PDB file of C-alpha atoms in Angstrom:
ATOM      1  CA  MET A   1     -29.374  51.377 -35.783  1.00 72.00           C
ATOM      2  CA  ASN A   2     -32.485  52.464 -33.875  1.00 90.00           C
ATOM      3  CA  VAL A   3     -31.507  55.658 -32.049  1.00 95.00           C
ATOM      4  CA  LYS A   4     -34.052  57.855 -30.297  1.00 96.00           C
ATOM      5  CA  PHE A   5     -33.999  61.260 -28.611  1.00 97.00           C
ATOM      6  CA  ARG A   6     -34.658  61.860 -24.935  1.00 97.00           C
ATOM      7  CA  ASN A   7     -34.081  64.756 -22.560  1.00 96.00           C
ATOM      8  CA  TYR A   8     -30.880  64.986 -20.545  1.00 97.00           C
ATOM      9  CA  ARG A   9     -31.038  63.757 -16.944  1.00 95.00           C
ATOM     10  CA  ALA A  10     -28.758  64.642 -14.046  1.00 90.00           C
ATOM     11  CA  ASP A  11     -27.380  61.093 -13.866  1.00 95.00           C
ATOM     12  CA  ASP A  12     -26.304  61.338 -17.518  1.00 97.00           C
ATOM     13  CA  PHE A  13     -23.182  63.312 -16.625  1.00 98.00           C
ATOM     14  CA  ILE A  14     -21.134  60.207 -15.829  1.00 98.00           C
ATOM     15  CA  LYS A  15     -22.747  58.255 -18.667  1.00 97.00           C
ATOM     16  CA  VAL A  16     -21.694  60.898 -21.167  1.00 98.00           C
ATOM     17  CA  ARG A  17     -18.208  60.984 -19.657  1.00 98.00           C
ATOM     18  CA  ASP A  18     -17.986  57.218 -20.108  1.00 97.00           C
ATOM     19  CA  MET A  19     -19.198  57.562 -23.684  1.00 97.00           C
ATOM     20  CA  LEU A  20     -16.470  60.107 -24.419  1.00 97.00           C
ATOM     21  CA  VAL A  21     -13.867  57.708 -23.050  1.00 97.00           C
ATOM     22  CA  ALA A  22     -15.257  54.764 -25.039  1.00 96.00           C
ATOM     23  CA  SER A  23     -15.540  56.722 -28.289  1.00 95.00           C
ATOM     24  CA  PHE A  24     -11.899  57.785 -28.050  1.00 95.00           C
ATOM     25  CA  CYS A  25     -10.917  54.126 -27.695  1.00 91.00           C
ATOM     26  CA  GLU A  26     -12.682  53.298 -30.951  1.00 87.00           C
ATOM     27  CA  THR A  27     -11.924  56.371 -33.043  1.00 85.00           C
ATOM     28  CA  ALA A  28     -10.473  59.651 -31.871  1.00 81.00           C
ATOM     29  CA  LYS A  29     -11.534  61.486 -35.046  1.00 85.00           C
ATOM     30  CA  LEU A  30     -15.212  62.030 -34.238  1.00 90.00           C
ATOM     31  CA  GLY A  31     -14.571  65.531 -32.923  1.00 93.00           C
ATOM     32  CA  ASN A  32     -15.732  64.691 -29.409  1.00 96.00           C
ATOM     33  CA  TRP A  33     -14.634  66.464 -26.284  1.00 97.00           C
ATOM     34  CA  LEU A  34     -12.183  64.760 -23.972  1.00 98.00           C
ATOM     35  CA  ILE A  35     -12.991  64.389 -20.284  1.00 98.00           C
ATOM     36  CA  ASP A  36     -11.292  67.654 -19.306  1.00 98.00           C
ATOM     37  CA  ARG A  37     -13.748  69.823 -21.204  1.00 98.00           C
ATOM     38  CA  TRP A  38     -16.781  67.884 -19.996  1.00 98.00           C
ATOM     39  CA  ASN A  39     -15.694  68.320 -16.358  1.00 98.00           C
ATOM     40  CA  PHE A  40     -14.296  71.844 -16.607  1.00 98.00           C
ATOM     41  CA  CYS A  41     -17.227  73.359 -18.480  1.00 97.00           C
ATOM     42  CA  ARG A  42     -19.789  71.889 -16.095  1.00 97.00           C
ATOM     43  CA  ALA A  43     -17.979  73.208 -13.033  1.00 97.00           C
ATOM     44  CA  VAL A  44     -16.281  76.400 -14.168  1.00 96.00           C
ATOM     45  CA  SER A  45     -17.794  77.732 -17.402  1.00 95.00           C
ATOM     46  CA  HIS A  46     -21.399  77.168 -16.353  1.00 96.00           C
ATOM     47  CA  THR A  47     -20.763  78.848 -13.006  1.00 95.00           C
ATOM     48  CA  MET A  48     -18.989  81.855 -14.494  1.00 93.00           C
ATOM     49  CA  HIS A  49     -21.722  82.401 -17.088  1.00 93.00           C
ATOM     50  CA  ASP A  50     -24.591  81.818 -14.665  1.00 93.00           C
ATOM     51  CA  THR A  51     -25.907  78.796 -16.566  1.00 96.00           C
ATOM     52  CA  TYR A  52     -25.111  76.171 -13.938  1.00 96.00           C
ATOM     53  CA  ASP A  53     -28.779  75.564 -13.082  1.00 96.00           C
ATOM     54  CA  SER A  54     -30.224  75.998 -16.593  1.00 96.00           C
ATOM     55  CA  TRP A  55     -27.646  74.132 -18.719  1.00 97.00           C
ATOM     56  CA  GLU A  56     -29.180  70.663 -18.326  1.00 96.00           C
ATOM     57  CA  ASP A  57     -32.352  71.882 -20.053  1.00 95.00           C
ATOM     58  CA  THR A  58     -30.328  72.727 -23.178  1.00 96.00           C
ATOM     59  CA  VAL A  59     -28.719  69.291 -23.650  1.00 98.00           C
ATOM     60  CA  GLY A  60     -30.128  66.682 -26.024  1.00 98.00           C
ATOM     61  CA  VAL A  61     -29.409  62.960 -25.705  1.00 98.00           C
ATOM     62  CA  TRP A  62     -29.848  60.126 -28.219  1.00 98.00           C
ATOM     63  CA  VAL A  63     -29.856  56.503 -27.028  1.00 97.00           C
ATOM     64  CA  ASP A  64     -29.830  53.159 -28.803  1.00 95.00           C
ATOM     65  CA  GLU A  65     -32.102  50.137 -28.244  1.00 93.00           C
ATOM     66  CA  ALA A  66     -30.196  49.145 -25.108  1.00 93.00           C
ATOM     67  CA  GLY A  67     -30.482  52.630 -23.610  1.00 93.00           C
ATOM     68  CA  THR A  68     -26.791  53.348 -24.211  1.00 95.00           C
ATOM     69  CA  ILE A  69     -25.986  56.949 -25.086  1.00 97.00           C
ATOM     70  CA  ALA A  70     -25.092  57.176 -28.768  1.00 96.00           C
ATOM     71  CA  GLY A  71     -25.031  60.941 -29.216  1.00 97.00           C
ATOM     72  CA  VAL A  72     -25.278  64.251 -27.355  1.00 98.00           C
ATOM     73  CA  VAL A  73     -25.737  67.868 -28.362  1.00 98.00           C
ATOM     74  CA  ASN A  74     -24.572  70.409 -25.804  1.00 98.00           C
ATOM     75  CA  SER A  75     -23.139  73.869 -25.397  1.00 97.00           C
ATOM     76  CA  GLU A  76     -20.273  75.131 -23.277  1.00 95.00           C
ATOM     77  CA  GLY A  77     -22.833  77.084 -21.281  1.00 93.00           C
ATOM     78  CA  GLU A  78     -21.704  80.488 -22.498  1.00 90.00           C
ATOM     79  CA  GLU A  79     -24.890  81.245 -24.480  1.00 87.00           C
ATOM     80  CA  ARG A  80     -22.933  82.251 -27.590  1.00 89.00           C
ATOM     81  CA  GLY A  81     -24.929  80.168 -30.051  1.00 94.00           C
ATOM     82  CA  GLU A  82     -22.366  77.377 -30.107  1.00 96.00           C
ATOM     83  CA  ALA A  83     -23.267  73.683 -30.193  1.00 97.00           C
ATOM     84  CA  PHE A  84     -21.112  70.583 -29.934  1.00 97.00           C
ATOM     85  CA  PHE A  85     -21.893  67.036 -31.065  1.00 97.00           C
ATOM     86  CA  GLN A  86     -20.605  64.115 -28.993  1.00 97.00           C
ATOM     87  CA  ILE A  87     -20.877  60.895 -31.014  1.00 96.00           C
ATOM     88  CA  ARG A  88     -20.467  57.323 -29.720  1.00 93.00           C
ATOM     89  CA  VAL A  89     -20.139  55.853 -33.236  1.00 88.00           C
ATOM     90  CA  PRO A  90     -20.921  57.303 -36.685  1.00 88.00           C
ATOM     91  CA  LEU A  91     -24.704  57.694 -36.796  1.00 92.00           C
ATOM     92  CA  PRO A  92     -27.294  57.525 -39.586  1.00 92.00           C
ATOM     93  CA  ALA A  93     -27.831  60.780 -41.471  1.00 93.00           C
ATOM     94  CA  ALA A  94     -31.414  60.964 -40.164  1.00 95.00           C
ATOM     95  CA  VAL A  95     -30.128  61.086 -36.579  1.00 97.00           C
ATOM     96  CA  TYR A  96     -27.641  63.808 -37.477  1.00 97.00           C
ATOM     97  CA  GLU A  97     -30.543  65.778 -38.960  1.00 97.00           C
ATOM     98  CA  GLU A  98     -32.339  65.485 -35.613  1.00 98.00           C
ATOM     99  CA  MET A  99     -29.223  66.718 -33.838  1.00 98.00           C
ATOM    100  CA  PHE A 100     -28.982  69.710 -36.184  1.00 98.00           C
ATOM    101  CA  ASN A 101     -32.655  70.458 -35.498  1.00 98.00           C
ATOM    102  CA  PHE A 102     -32.099  70.335 -31.757  1.00 98.00           C
ATOM    103  CA  ALA A 103     -29.034  72.584 -31.908  1.00 98.00           C
ATOM    104  CA  GLU A 104     -30.813  75.159 -34.059  1.00 97.00           C
ATOM    105  CA  SER A 105     -33.957  75.235 -31.922  1.00 96.00           C
ATOM    106  CA  SER A 106     -32.307  75.075 -28.481  1.00 96.00           C
ATOM    107  CA  LEU A 107     -28.904  76.744 -28.748  1.00 97.00           C
ATOM    108  CA  ALA A 108     -29.107  79.462 -31.412  1.00 96.00           C
ATOM    109  CA  VAL A 109     -28.853  83.075 -30.253  1.00 95.00           C
ATOM    110  CA  GLN A 110     -30.294  86.361 -31.471  1.00 92.00           C
ATOM    111  CA  GLU A 111     -27.711  88.933 -32.563  1.00 87.00           C
ATOM    112  CA  LYS A 112     -28.717  92.240 -34.164  1.00 85.00           C
ATOM    113  CA  GLY A 113     -31.998  90.848 -35.429  1.00 87.00           C
ATOM    114  CA  ARG A 114     -30.419  87.676 -36.789  1.00 94.00           C
ATOM    115  CA  ARG A 115     -30.538  84.122 -35.494  1.00 95.00           C
ATOM    116  CA  ILE A 116     -27.091  82.499 -35.333  1.00 97.00           C
ATOM    117  CA  ILE A 117     -25.964  78.952 -34.623  1.00 97.00           C
ATOM    118  CA  ARG A 118     -22.377  77.705 -34.815  1.00 97.00           C
ATOM    119  CA  LEU A 119     -21.505  73.995 -34.887  1.00 97.00           C
ATOM    120  CA  ARG A 120     -18.216  72.108 -34.742  1.00 96.00           C
ATOM    121  CA  ILE A 121     -17.674  69.525 -37.477  1.00 96.00           C
ATOM    122  CA  PRO A 122     -14.454  67.479 -37.540  1.00 95.00           C
ATOM    123  CA  ALA A 123     -12.310  67.872 -40.641  1.00 94.00           C
ATOM    124  CA  GLY A 124     -13.151  65.228 -43.217  1.00 92.00           C
ATOM    125  CA  ASP A 125     -16.598  64.308 -41.845  1.00 94.00           C
ATOM    126  CA  SER A 126     -18.368  64.326 -45.215  1.00 94.00           C
ATOM    127  CA  VAL A 127     -21.751  63.286 -43.803  1.00 95.00           C
ATOM    128  CA  ARG A 128     -22.053  66.180 -41.369  1.00 96.00           C
ATOM    129  CA  GLU A 129     -20.492  68.582 -43.876  1.00 97.00           C
ATOM    130  CA  SER A 130     -23.086  67.609 -46.490  1.00 97.00           C
ATOM    131  CA  ILE A 131     -25.935  68.132 -44.037  1.00 97.00           C
ATOM    132  CA  ALA A 132     -24.515  71.505 -43.024  1.00 98.00           C
ATOM    133  CA  TYR A 133     -24.287  72.635 -46.662  1.00 97.00           C
ATOM    134  CA  SER A 134     -27.864  71.540 -47.336  1.00 98.00           C
ATOM    135  CA  ARG A 135     -29.115  73.544 -44.352  1.00 98.00           C
ATOM    136  CA  GLY A 136     -27.371  76.749 -45.343  1.00 97.00           C
ATOM    137  CA  TYR A 137     -24.257  76.637 -43.154  1.00 98.00           C
ATOM    138  CA  SER A 138     -20.908  78.118 -44.168  1.00 98.00           C
ATOM    139  CA  GLN A 139     -17.542  76.870 -42.953  1.00 97.00           C
ATOM    140  CA  LEU A 140     -15.501  79.499 -41.115  1.00 96.00           C
ATOM    141  CA  GLU A 141     -11.739  79.666 -40.721  1.00 93.00           C
ATOM    142  CA  TRP A 142     -12.253  79.512 -36.961  1.00 91.00           C
ATOM    143  CA  ASN A 143     -11.530  76.027 -35.615  1.00 93.00           C
ATOM    144  CA  ASP A 144     -10.900  73.910 -32.546  1.00 93.00           C
ATOM    145  CA  SER A 145      -7.652  71.982 -32.686  1.00 95.00           C
ATOM    146  CA  MET A 146      -6.138  69.351 -30.450  1.00 96.00           C
ATOM    147  CA  SER A 147      -2.408  68.769 -29.981  1.00 97.00           C
ATOM    148  CA  VAL A 148      -0.704  65.713 -28.521  1.00 98.00           C
ATOM    149  CA  LEU A 149       2.621  65.039 -26.815  1.00 98.00           C
ATOM    150  CA  SER A 150       4.245  61.657 -26.303  1.00 97.00           C
ATOM    151  CA  LEU A 151       5.492  61.239 -22.737  1.00 97.00           C
ATOM    152  CA  GLY A 152       8.444  59.070 -23.665  1.00 91.00           C
ATOM    153  CA  ASN A 153      11.144  61.668 -23.035  1.00 88.00           C
ATOM    154  CA  LEU A 154      10.192  64.246 -20.416  1.00 94.00           C
ATOM    155  CA  GLY A 155      12.680  66.865 -19.347  1.00 94.00           C
ATOM    156  CA  PRO A 156      13.398  68.174 -15.837  1.00 96.00           C
ATOM    157  CA  VAL A 157      11.127  70.494 -13.870  1.00 97.00           C
ATOM    158  CA  ASP A 158      13.186  73.676 -14.084  1.00 96.00           C
ATOM    159  CA  LEU A 159      11.527  76.008 -11.573  1.00 97.00           C
ATOM    160  CA  PRO A 160      13.255  79.373 -10.963  1.00 96.00           C
ATOM    161  CA  PRO A 161      14.339  80.269  -7.405  1.00 97.00           C
ATOM    162  CA  GLY A 162      11.689  81.876  -5.234  1.00 97.00           C
ATOM    163  CA  TYR A 163       8.831  79.702  -6.469  1.00 98.00           C
ATOM    164  CA  ARG A 164       7.318  76.380  -5.478  1.00 98.00           C
ATOM    165  CA  ILE A 165       4.630  74.081  -6.856  1.00 98.00           C
ATOM    166  CA  LEU A 166       1.616  73.188  -4.715  1.00 98.00           C
ATOM    167  CA  SER A 167      -1.195  70.695  -5.276  1.00 98.00           C
ATOM    168  CA  GLY A 168      -4.911  71.431  -5.180  1.00 97.00           C
ATOM    169  CA  THR A 169      -5.363  70.578  -1.514  1.00 97.00           C
ATOM    170  CA  ASP A 170      -2.850  73.296  -0.586  1.00 98.00           C
ATOM    171  CA  VAL A 171      -4.359  76.133  -2.644  1.00 98.00           C
ATOM    172  CA  SER A 172      -7.673  77.834  -1.908  1.00 97.00           C
ATOM    173  CA  SER A 173     -10.351  78.247  -4.538  1.00 96.00           C
ATOM    174  CA  GLU A 174     -10.113  82.007  -4.000  1.00 95.00           C
ATOM    175  CA  ALA A 175      -6.367  82.030  -4.771  1.00 96.00           C
ATOM    176  CA  LYS A 176      -6.831  79.895  -7.879  1.00 96.00           C
ATOM    177  CA  ALA A 177      -9.732  82.028  -9.059  1.00 95.00           C
ATOM    178  CA  LEU A 178      -7.734  85.247  -8.658  1.00 94.00           C
ATOM    179  CA  ALA A 179      -4.861  83.825 -10.703  1.00 95.00           C
ATOM    180  CA  HIS A 180      -7.236  82.606 -13.416  1.00 95.00           C
ATOM    181  CA  ALA A 181      -8.892  86.035 -13.651  1.00 94.00           C
ATOM    182  CA  LYS A 182      -5.534  87.772 -13.975  1.00 94.00           C
ATOM    183  CA  ALA A 183      -4.117  85.243 -16.449  1.00 95.00           C
ATOM    184  CA  PHE A 184      -7.120  85.424 -18.785  1.00 94.00           C
ATOM    185  CA  GLY A 185      -7.732  89.148 -18.553  1.00 90.00           C
ATOM    186  CA  TYR A 186     -11.085  89.419 -16.819  1.00 86.00           C
ATOM    187  CA  PHE A 187      -9.823  90.489 -13.385  1.00 75.00           C
ATOM    188  CA  GLU A 188     -11.572  93.871 -13.524  1.00 71.00           C
ATOM    189  CA  GLU A 189     -14.957  92.237 -14.157  1.00 64.00           C
ATOM    190  CA  ALA A 190     -14.561  89.437 -11.588  1.00 55.00           C
ATOM    191  CA  GLY A 191     -16.004  91.362  -8.672  1.00 58.00           C
ATOM    192  CA  ASP A 192     -18.588  88.853  -7.462  1.00 59.00           C
ATOM    193  CA  HIS A 193     -18.271  85.405  -5.927  1.00 54.00           C
ATOM    194  CA  SER A 194     -18.906  83.361  -9.077  1.00 64.00           C
ATOM    195  CA  VAL A 195     -15.245  82.763  -9.875  1.00 87.00           C
ATOM    196  CA  PRO A 196     -14.171  81.261  -6.508  1.00 94.00           C
ATOM    197  CA  LEU A 197     -17.367  79.181  -6.564  1.00 95.00           C
ATOM    198  CA  ALA A 198     -16.429  77.924 -10.021  1.00 95.00           C
ATOM    199  CA  PHE A 199     -13.091  76.591  -8.780  1.00 97.00           C
ATOM    200  CA  GLU A 200     -14.692  75.158  -5.680  1.00 97.00           C
ATOM    201  CA  ARG A 201     -17.063  73.263  -7.957  1.00 97.00           C
ATOM    202  CA  MET A 202     -14.118  72.131 -10.072  1.00 98.00           C
ATOM    203  CA  LYS A 203     -12.725  70.409  -6.985  1.00 97.00           C
ATOM    204  CA  GLN A 204     -15.996  68.472  -6.756  1.00 97.00           C
ATOM    205  CA  ALA A 205     -15.953  67.312 -10.390  1.00 98.00           C
ATOM    206  CA  PRO A 206     -15.964  63.508 -10.794  1.00 98.00           C
ATOM    207  CA  ASP A 207     -12.597  63.353 -12.560  1.00 98.00           C
ATOM    208  CA  TYR A 208     -10.796  65.985 -10.495  1.00 98.00           C
ATOM    209  CA  ARG A 209      -7.567  64.865  -8.821  1.00 98.00           C
ATOM    210  CA  PRO A 210      -6.001  67.373  -6.408  1.00 98.00           C
ATOM    211  CA  GLU A 211      -2.522  65.993  -7.059  1.00 98.00           C
ATOM    212  CA  LEU A 212      -2.954  67.007 -10.723  1.00 98.00           C
ATOM    213  CA  ASP A 213      -4.266  70.498  -9.931  1.00 98.00           C
ATOM    214  CA  LEU A 214      -0.949  72.323  -9.764  1.00 98.00           C
ATOM    215  CA  SER A 215      -0.132  75.923  -8.887  1.00 98.00           C
ATOM    216  CA  VAL A 216       3.136  77.841  -8.852  1.00 98.00           C
ATOM    217  CA  VAL A 217       3.242  80.242  -5.912  1.00 98.00           C
ATOM    218  CA  ASP A 218       5.750  82.993  -5.193  1.00 98.00           C
ATOM    219  CA  LEU A 219       7.333  83.934  -1.872  1.00 97.00           C
ATOM    220  CA  SER A 220       4.217  85.850  -0.831  1.00 97.00           C
ATOM    221  CA  GLY A 221       2.046  82.790  -1.470  1.00 96.00           C
ATOM    222  CA  GLU A 222       0.277  84.233  -4.520  1.00 97.00           C
ATOM    223  CA  VAL A 223      -0.601  81.814  -7.323  1.00 98.00           C
ATOM    224  CA  VAL A 224       1.249  83.118 -10.367  1.00 98.00           C
ATOM    225  CA  SER A 225       0.998  80.154 -12.759  1.00 98.00           C
ATOM    226  CA  PHE A 226      -1.161  77.038 -12.874  1.00 98.00           C
ATOM    227  CA  CYS A 227      -1.920  73.868 -14.776  1.00 98.00           C
ATOM    228  CA  THR A 228      -4.699  71.370 -14.078  1.00 98.00           C
ATOM    229  CA  LEU A 229      -4.533  67.950 -15.719  1.00 98.00           C
ATOM    230  CA  TRP A 230      -7.360  65.435 -16.114  1.00 98.00           C
ATOM    231  CA  TYR A 231      -6.363  61.797 -16.391  1.00 98.00           C
ATOM    232  CA  ASP A 232      -8.180  59.277 -18.577  1.00 98.00           C
ATOM    233  CA  GLY A 233      -6.910  55.940 -17.315  1.00 97.00           C
ATOM    234  CA  LYS A 234      -8.750  53.901 -19.950  1.00 97.00           C
ATOM    235  CA  ASN A 235      -6.989  55.698 -22.799  1.00 97.00           C
ATOM    236  CA  ARG A 236      -3.835  56.346 -20.760  1.00 98.00           C
ATOM    237  CA  HIS A 237      -3.628  60.032 -21.502  1.00 98.00           C
ATOM    238  CA  GLY A 238      -3.860  63.299 -19.638  1.00 98.00           C
ATOM    239  CA  ILE A 239      -5.376  66.574 -20.794  1.00 98.00           C
ATOM    240  CA  LEU A 240      -4.310  70.093 -19.791  1.00 98.00           C
ATOM    241  CA  GLU A 241      -7.187  72.417 -18.798  1.00 97.00           C
ATOM    242  CA  PRO A 242      -6.691  75.158 -17.738  1.00 97.00           C
ATOM    243  CA  VAL A 243      -3.147  76.514 -18.071  1.00 98.00           C
ATOM    244  CA  GLY A 244      -2.205  80.116 -17.380  1.00 98.00           C
ATOM    245  CA  THR A 245       0.299  82.591 -15.950  1.00 98.00           C
ATOM    246  CA  ILE A 246      -0.483  86.050 -14.602  1.00 97.00           C
ATOM    247  CA  PRO A 247       1.032  88.883 -16.704  1.00 96.00           C
ATOM    248  CA  ALA A 248       3.499  90.009 -14.006  1.00 96.00           C
ATOM    249  CA  ALA A 249       5.117  86.561 -13.843  1.00 98.00           C
ATOM    250  CA  ARG A 250       5.439  85.676 -17.523  1.00 97.00           C
ATOM    251  CA  LYS A 251       8.635  84.954 -19.470  1.00 96.00           C
ATOM    252  CA  GLN A 252      10.264  83.078 -16.567  1.00 97.00           C
ATOM    253  CA  GLY A 253       9.504  79.499 -17.585  1.00 97.00           C
ATOM    254  CA  LEU A 254       6.855  79.005 -14.897  1.00 98.00           C
ATOM    255  CA  ALA A 255       4.204  77.511 -17.195  1.00 98.00           C
ATOM    256  CA  ARG A 256       6.735  75.126 -18.698  1.00 98.00           C
ATOM    257  CA  ALA A 257       7.807  74.036 -15.223  1.00 98.00           C
ATOM    258  CA  VAL A 258       4.308  73.426 -13.863  1.00 98.00           C
ATOM    259  CA  ILE A 259       3.208  71.605 -17.022  1.00 98.00           C
ATOM    260  CA  THR A 260       6.287  69.401 -16.895  1.00 98.00           C
ATOM    261  CA  GLU A 261       5.598  68.558 -13.256  1.00 98.00           C
ATOM    262  CA  GLY A 262       2.059  67.573 -14.215  1.00 98.00           C
ATOM    263  CA  LEU A 263       3.277  65.425 -17.095  1.00 98.00           C
ATOM    264  CA  TRP A 264       5.658  63.571 -14.783  1.00 98.00           C
ATOM    265  CA  ARG A 265       2.751  62.901 -12.420  1.00 98.00           C
ATOM    266  CA  ILE A 266       0.438  61.441 -15.064  1.00 98.00           C
ATOM    267  CA  ALA A 267       3.339  59.434 -16.490  1.00 98.00           C
ATOM    268  CA  ALA A 268       3.679  57.833 -13.066  1.00 97.00           C
ATOM    269  CA  TYR A 269       0.040  56.698 -13.401  1.00 97.00           C
ATOM    270  CA  GLY A 270       0.848  55.018 -16.710  1.00 97.00           C
ATOM    271  CA  ALA A 271      -0.059  57.782 -19.149  1.00 98.00           C
ATOM    272  CA  LYS A 272       1.538  57.498 -22.575  1.00 98.00           C
ATOM    273  CA  SER A 273       0.492  60.875 -23.958  1.00 98.00           C
ATOM    274  CA  ALA A 274      -0.964  64.265 -23.095  1.00 98.00           C
ATOM    275  CA  TYR A 275      -3.396  66.454 -25.021  1.00 98.00           C
ATOM    276  CA  VAL A 276      -4.144  70.147 -25.042  1.00 98.00           C
ATOM    277  CA  GLY A 277      -6.888  71.976 -26.920  1.00 96.00           C
ATOM    278  CA  SER A 278      -4.538  74.421 -28.587  1.00 96.00           C
ATOM    279  CA  THR A 279      -1.964  74.749 -31.349  1.00 95.00           C
ATOM    280  CA  MET A 280      -0.252  77.800 -29.855  1.00 96.00           C
ATOM    281  CA  GLU A 281       3.465  78.194 -30.506  1.00 97.00           C
ATOM    282  CA  PHE A 282       4.133  77.791 -26.780  1.00 97.00           C
ATOM    283  CA  TYR A 283       2.864  74.206 -26.866  1.00 97.00           C
ATOM    284  CA  LYS A 284       4.797  73.465 -30.044  1.00 97.00           C
ATOM    285  CA  ARG A 285       7.981  74.453 -28.222  1.00 96.00           C
ATOM    286  CA  LEU A 286       7.091  71.902 -25.536  1.00 96.00           C
ATOM    287  CA  GLY A 287       6.847  69.216 -28.207  1.00 97.00           C
ATOM    288  CA  PHE A 288       3.073  69.098 -28.774  1.00 97.00           C
ATOM    289  CA  GLU A 289       1.960  68.388 -32.340  1.00 97.00           C
ATOM    290  CA  ALA A 290      -1.437  69.227 -33.884  1.00 96.00           C
ATOM    291  CA  VAL A 291      -3.467  66.073 -34.456  1.00 96.00           C
ATOM    292  CA  TYR A 292      -7.250  66.761 -34.680  1.00 93.00           C
ATOM    293  CA  THR A 293      -9.187  69.726 -36.021  1.00 95.00           C
ATOM    294  CA  SER A 294     -12.889  70.581 -35.986  1.00 96.00           C
ATOM    295  CA  TYR A 295     -14.117  73.564 -38.000  1.00 97.00           C
ATOM    296  CA  VAL A 296     -16.832  76.000 -37.022  1.00 97.00           C
ATOM    297  CA  TRP A 297     -19.849  75.985 -39.341  1.00 98.00           C
ATOM    298  CA  GLU A 298     -22.197  78.939 -39.040  1.00 97.00           C
ATOM    299  CA  ARG A 299     -25.822  79.412 -40.071  1.00 97.00           C
ATOM    300  CA  ILE A 300     -27.381  82.882 -39.997  1.00 96.00           C
ATOM    301  CA  THR A 301     -31.074  83.355 -40.617  1.00 92.00           C
ATOM    302  CA  ASP A 302     -33.666  86.040 -40.163  1.00 85.00           C
ATOM    303  CA  GLY A 303     -34.413  86.496 -36.487  1.00 67.00           C
ATOM    304  CA  SER A 304     -38.061  85.591 -36.980  1.00 61.00           C
ATOM    305  CA  GLU A 305     -37.276  81.993 -38.018  1.00 58.00           C
TER     306      GLU A 305
END
């Protein structure tokens, strides 16, 4: 296979999304992102971390003879020294070496005089593991895991009195941003306009569907719990990202209710399953089962390298 590197272009966003969909059809064990993460990071993470305009310069693309994207190296835009490989099909070791080189040169960070890069490698990928070992990486216990739920037997939407579920068109970006900040514990630092802008950009993402962007609001109209789903019609599955409940409204079943409502909605589109990038006990109680794991591999070198 003749695969060559080129720089990322703005029109690659949809092409990469399509590659992620196609690769899942062929083998879901390559450790690739699903469409939720590709959309959500571009809109929300990059905005929150002030990398929205610079992120494209840190993405590497590999294409085959026909110009079809065969591989991508990208970050989440958080500038934490993390790199992710998106792979169309298993690639020659020489191409993986190029991808390692790109990640190390473009995405590593300096921490306390050391240069650090952290990659995700799916469990059982002996080729990438061997390359990582040869380059001085160590496998950490830290991992990314994916859980799946079959939609064959969904329960009722059991929403407590005093609450209602609204779709994305009925909830402002400011209200959603405030709930997200409270749910994930950064409310005190969210004093500027980046967070509402992030959720406004999420509404403009190619795969965003307002009817799948669900919020639980209380009698005052405040968003107290939320769940956004992204639907992959080709693979007939939905993905949850993000899900959260503000501290003052927890332990009432609100997250379960809004997730269940979302699952019913994607089931109506023909979805057969739903995924979430977590193995938390909460999701296990909903019936999700762990299915894919990628481990973090870390390389630390002298900061002068």
